[in-house]
Coordinates of C-alpha atoms in Angstrom, one line a residue:
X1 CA 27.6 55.0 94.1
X2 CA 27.0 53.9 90.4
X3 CA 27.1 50.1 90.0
X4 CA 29.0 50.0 86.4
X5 CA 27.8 46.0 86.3
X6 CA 24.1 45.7 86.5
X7 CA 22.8 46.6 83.0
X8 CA 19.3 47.6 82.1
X9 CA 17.0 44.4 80.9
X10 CA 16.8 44.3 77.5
X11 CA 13.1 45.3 76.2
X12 CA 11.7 45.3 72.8
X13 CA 8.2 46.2 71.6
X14 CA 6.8 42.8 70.7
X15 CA 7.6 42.7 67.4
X16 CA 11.1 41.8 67.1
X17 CA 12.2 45.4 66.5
X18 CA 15.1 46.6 68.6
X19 CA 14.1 48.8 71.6
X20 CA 16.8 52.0 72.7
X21 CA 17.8 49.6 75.6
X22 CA 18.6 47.2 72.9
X23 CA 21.1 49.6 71.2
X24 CA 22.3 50.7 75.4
X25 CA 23.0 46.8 76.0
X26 CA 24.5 45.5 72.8
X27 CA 21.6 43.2 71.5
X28 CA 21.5 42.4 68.0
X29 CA 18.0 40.4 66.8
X30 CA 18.3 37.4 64.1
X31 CA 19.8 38.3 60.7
X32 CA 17.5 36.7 57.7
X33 CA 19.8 38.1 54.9
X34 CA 21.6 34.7 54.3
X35 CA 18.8 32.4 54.1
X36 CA 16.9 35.6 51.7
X37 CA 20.5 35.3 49.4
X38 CA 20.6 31.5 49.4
X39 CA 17.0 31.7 48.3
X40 CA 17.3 34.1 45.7
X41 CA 20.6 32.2 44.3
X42 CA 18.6 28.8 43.8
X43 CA 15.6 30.6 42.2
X44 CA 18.6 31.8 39.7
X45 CA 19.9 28.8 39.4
X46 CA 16.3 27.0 37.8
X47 CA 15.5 29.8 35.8
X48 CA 19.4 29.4 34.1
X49 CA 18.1 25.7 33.4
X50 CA 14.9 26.8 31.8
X51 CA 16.5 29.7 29.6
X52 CA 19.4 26.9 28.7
X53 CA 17.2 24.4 28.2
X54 CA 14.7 27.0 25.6
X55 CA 18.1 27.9 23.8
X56 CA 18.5 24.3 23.0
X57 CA 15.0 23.8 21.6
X58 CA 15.5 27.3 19.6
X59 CA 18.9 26.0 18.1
X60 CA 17.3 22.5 17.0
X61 CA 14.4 24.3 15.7
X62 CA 16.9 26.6 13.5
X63 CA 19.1 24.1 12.0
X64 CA 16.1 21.7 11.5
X65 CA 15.5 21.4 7.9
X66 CA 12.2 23.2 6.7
X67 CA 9.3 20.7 5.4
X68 CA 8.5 20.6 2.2
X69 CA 5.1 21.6 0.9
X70 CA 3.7 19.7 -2.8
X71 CA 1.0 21.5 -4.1
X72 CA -1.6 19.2 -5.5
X73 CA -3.7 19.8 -8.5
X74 CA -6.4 21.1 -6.5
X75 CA -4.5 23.7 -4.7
X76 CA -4.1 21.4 -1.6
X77 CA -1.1 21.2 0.0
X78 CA 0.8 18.3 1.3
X79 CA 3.7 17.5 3.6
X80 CA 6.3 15.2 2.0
X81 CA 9.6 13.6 3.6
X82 CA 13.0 12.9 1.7
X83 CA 13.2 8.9 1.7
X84 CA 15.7 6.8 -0.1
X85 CA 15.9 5.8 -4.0
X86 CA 14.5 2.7 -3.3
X87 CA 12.1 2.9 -0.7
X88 CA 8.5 1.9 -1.8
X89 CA 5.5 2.2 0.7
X90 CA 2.7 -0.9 0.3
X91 CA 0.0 0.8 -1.0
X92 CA 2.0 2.4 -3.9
X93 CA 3.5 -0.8 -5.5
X94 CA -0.2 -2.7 -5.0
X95 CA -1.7 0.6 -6.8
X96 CA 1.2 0.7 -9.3
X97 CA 1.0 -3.4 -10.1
X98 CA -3.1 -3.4 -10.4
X99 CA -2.7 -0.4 -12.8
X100 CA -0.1 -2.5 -14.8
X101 CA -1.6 -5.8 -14.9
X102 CA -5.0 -3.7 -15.9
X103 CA -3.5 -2.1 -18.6
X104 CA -1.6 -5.0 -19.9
X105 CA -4.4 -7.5 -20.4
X106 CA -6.5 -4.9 -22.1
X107 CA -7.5 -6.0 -25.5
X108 CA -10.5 -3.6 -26.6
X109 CA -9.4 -3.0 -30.1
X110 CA -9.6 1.0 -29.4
X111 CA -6.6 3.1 -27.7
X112 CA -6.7 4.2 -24.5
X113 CA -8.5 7.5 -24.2
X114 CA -6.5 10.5 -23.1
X115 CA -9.1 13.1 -23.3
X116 CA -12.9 13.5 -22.5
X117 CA -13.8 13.5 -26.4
X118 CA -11.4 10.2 -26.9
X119 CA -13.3 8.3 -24.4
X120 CA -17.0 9.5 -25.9
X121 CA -15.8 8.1 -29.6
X122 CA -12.4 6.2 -29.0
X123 CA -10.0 5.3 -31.5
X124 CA -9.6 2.3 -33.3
X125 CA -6.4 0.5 -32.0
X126 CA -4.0 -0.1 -34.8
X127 CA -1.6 -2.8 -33.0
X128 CA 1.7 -3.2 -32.1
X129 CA 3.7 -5.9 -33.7
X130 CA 5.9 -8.4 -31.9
X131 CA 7.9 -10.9 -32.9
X132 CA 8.7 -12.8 -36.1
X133 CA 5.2 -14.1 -36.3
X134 CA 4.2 -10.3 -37.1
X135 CA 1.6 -11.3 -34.4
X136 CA 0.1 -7.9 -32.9
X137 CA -0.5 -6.8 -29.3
X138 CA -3.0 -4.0 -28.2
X139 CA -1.1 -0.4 -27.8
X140 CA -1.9 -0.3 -23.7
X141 CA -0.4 -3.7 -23.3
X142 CA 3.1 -2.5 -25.4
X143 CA 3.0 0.3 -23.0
X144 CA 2.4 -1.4 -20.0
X145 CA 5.5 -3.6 -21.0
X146 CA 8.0 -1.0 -20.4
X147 CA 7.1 -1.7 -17.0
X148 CA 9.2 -5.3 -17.4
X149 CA 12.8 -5.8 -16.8
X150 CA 14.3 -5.9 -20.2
X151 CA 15.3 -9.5 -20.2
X152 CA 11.7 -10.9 -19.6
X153 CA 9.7 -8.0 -21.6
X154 CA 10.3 -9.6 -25.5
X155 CA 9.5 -13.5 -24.2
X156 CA 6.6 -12.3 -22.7
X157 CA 5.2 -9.8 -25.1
X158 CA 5.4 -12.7 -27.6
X159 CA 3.4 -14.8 -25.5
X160 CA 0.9 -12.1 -25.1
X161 CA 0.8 -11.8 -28.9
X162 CA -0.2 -15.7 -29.1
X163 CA -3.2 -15.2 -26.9
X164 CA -4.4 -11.6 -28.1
X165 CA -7.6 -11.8 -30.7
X166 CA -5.8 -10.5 -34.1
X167 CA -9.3 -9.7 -35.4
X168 CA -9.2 -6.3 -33.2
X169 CA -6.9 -4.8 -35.2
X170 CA -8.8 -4.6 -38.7
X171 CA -8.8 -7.9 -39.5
X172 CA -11.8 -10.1 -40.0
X173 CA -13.6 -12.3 -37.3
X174 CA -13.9 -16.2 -38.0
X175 CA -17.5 -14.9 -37.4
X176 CA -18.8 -12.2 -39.1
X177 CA -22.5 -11.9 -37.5
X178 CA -20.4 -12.0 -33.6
X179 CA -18.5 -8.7 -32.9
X180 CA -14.3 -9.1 -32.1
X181 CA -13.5 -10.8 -29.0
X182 CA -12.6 -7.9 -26.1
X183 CA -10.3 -9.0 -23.1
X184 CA -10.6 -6.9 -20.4
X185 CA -9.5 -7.9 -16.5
X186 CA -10.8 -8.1 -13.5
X187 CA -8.5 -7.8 -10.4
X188 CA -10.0 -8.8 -7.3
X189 CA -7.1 -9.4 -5.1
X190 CA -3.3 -7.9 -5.0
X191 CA -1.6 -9.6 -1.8
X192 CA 0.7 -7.5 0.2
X193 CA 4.5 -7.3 -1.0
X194 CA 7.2 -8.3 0.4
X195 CA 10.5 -6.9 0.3
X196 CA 13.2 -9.2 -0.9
X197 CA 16.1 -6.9 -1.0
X198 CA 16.2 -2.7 -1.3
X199 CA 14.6 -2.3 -4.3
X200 CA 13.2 -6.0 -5.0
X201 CA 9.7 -6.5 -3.9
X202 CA 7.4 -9.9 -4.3

């Protein structure tokens, strides 16, 4: 008589793969799909941050203004940035002050030279005058005035004119055997400014 109950034992060849009396008995061996999906879902899910996250950078990069290039007399290019009207670094208002002040207080009785051959025989400076006292004042120093506000330019160009040696301009030295007293400044120090208001320095 055939026992219907008693089923063969189950066998499988060692490595997990199912036998013939696995398919006979019904046995089914472990299913990794799930865990391989889950896997491969999370892996999708970073590498959607990293392209999202490049996009971003791509966009700021495209709606980022270009930089502007300056091409300097040599041929050397520079970098410059967009700052307000009245926005002053340091360095360019102590440059821009000791170039004034230099060329203000110069009383050499010639002009200031604006090419090579000027400098190697410079002109003689005819004067500027100021004032009622038809007092004169050296060509750099009236150009270096129209670096005053206009309210405190005249008053002080007329002082100027008090202290400037008239004898540089064609006149005659008290002295004839002594050559025309020359002014000419020497800056040592320029402190550092400081801002008072936008556009007001100290």
């Amino acid at each position: 008589m055939l026992n219907l109950k008693s089923r063969p034992k189950a066998e499988t060849n060692g490595k997990g793969d199912l036998t013939a009396t696995d398919l006979i008995t019904g046995k089914q061996s472990r299913n990794n799909t799930p865990v391989l999906i889950m896997g491969t879902l999370g892996f999708q899910a970073l590498n959607s941050l990293v392209l999202f996250g490049l996009l971003i950078g791509v966009f700021a990069i495209a709606f980022k203004p270009a930089p502007t290039l300056v091409q300097l007399v040599d041929g050397k290019p520079i970098r410059v940035t967009a700052k307000e009207a009245k926005s002053r670094e340091p360095e360019s208002i102590k440059r821009f002050s000791k170039e004034v002040v230099a060329l203000m207080f110069s009383m050499t009785g010639t002009l200031p030279p604006e090419t090579f051959d000027q400098a190697r025989l410079p002109k003689p400076d005819p004067g500027v005058t100021i004032g009622s006292k038809n007092l004169k004042i050296a060509t750099a120093s009236f150009q270096a005035g129209f670096a005053l506000s206009e309210d405190f330019r005249k008053p002080f160009l007329e002082s100027l004119a008090d202290i400037t040696p008239q004898e540089l301009f064609g006149g005659k030295s008290q002295d004839p055997t002594k050559p025309p007293t020359q002014i000419v400044p020497i800056i040592k120090l320029i402190s550092e400014p400081k801002q008072v208001e936008p556009g007001l320095w100290r």
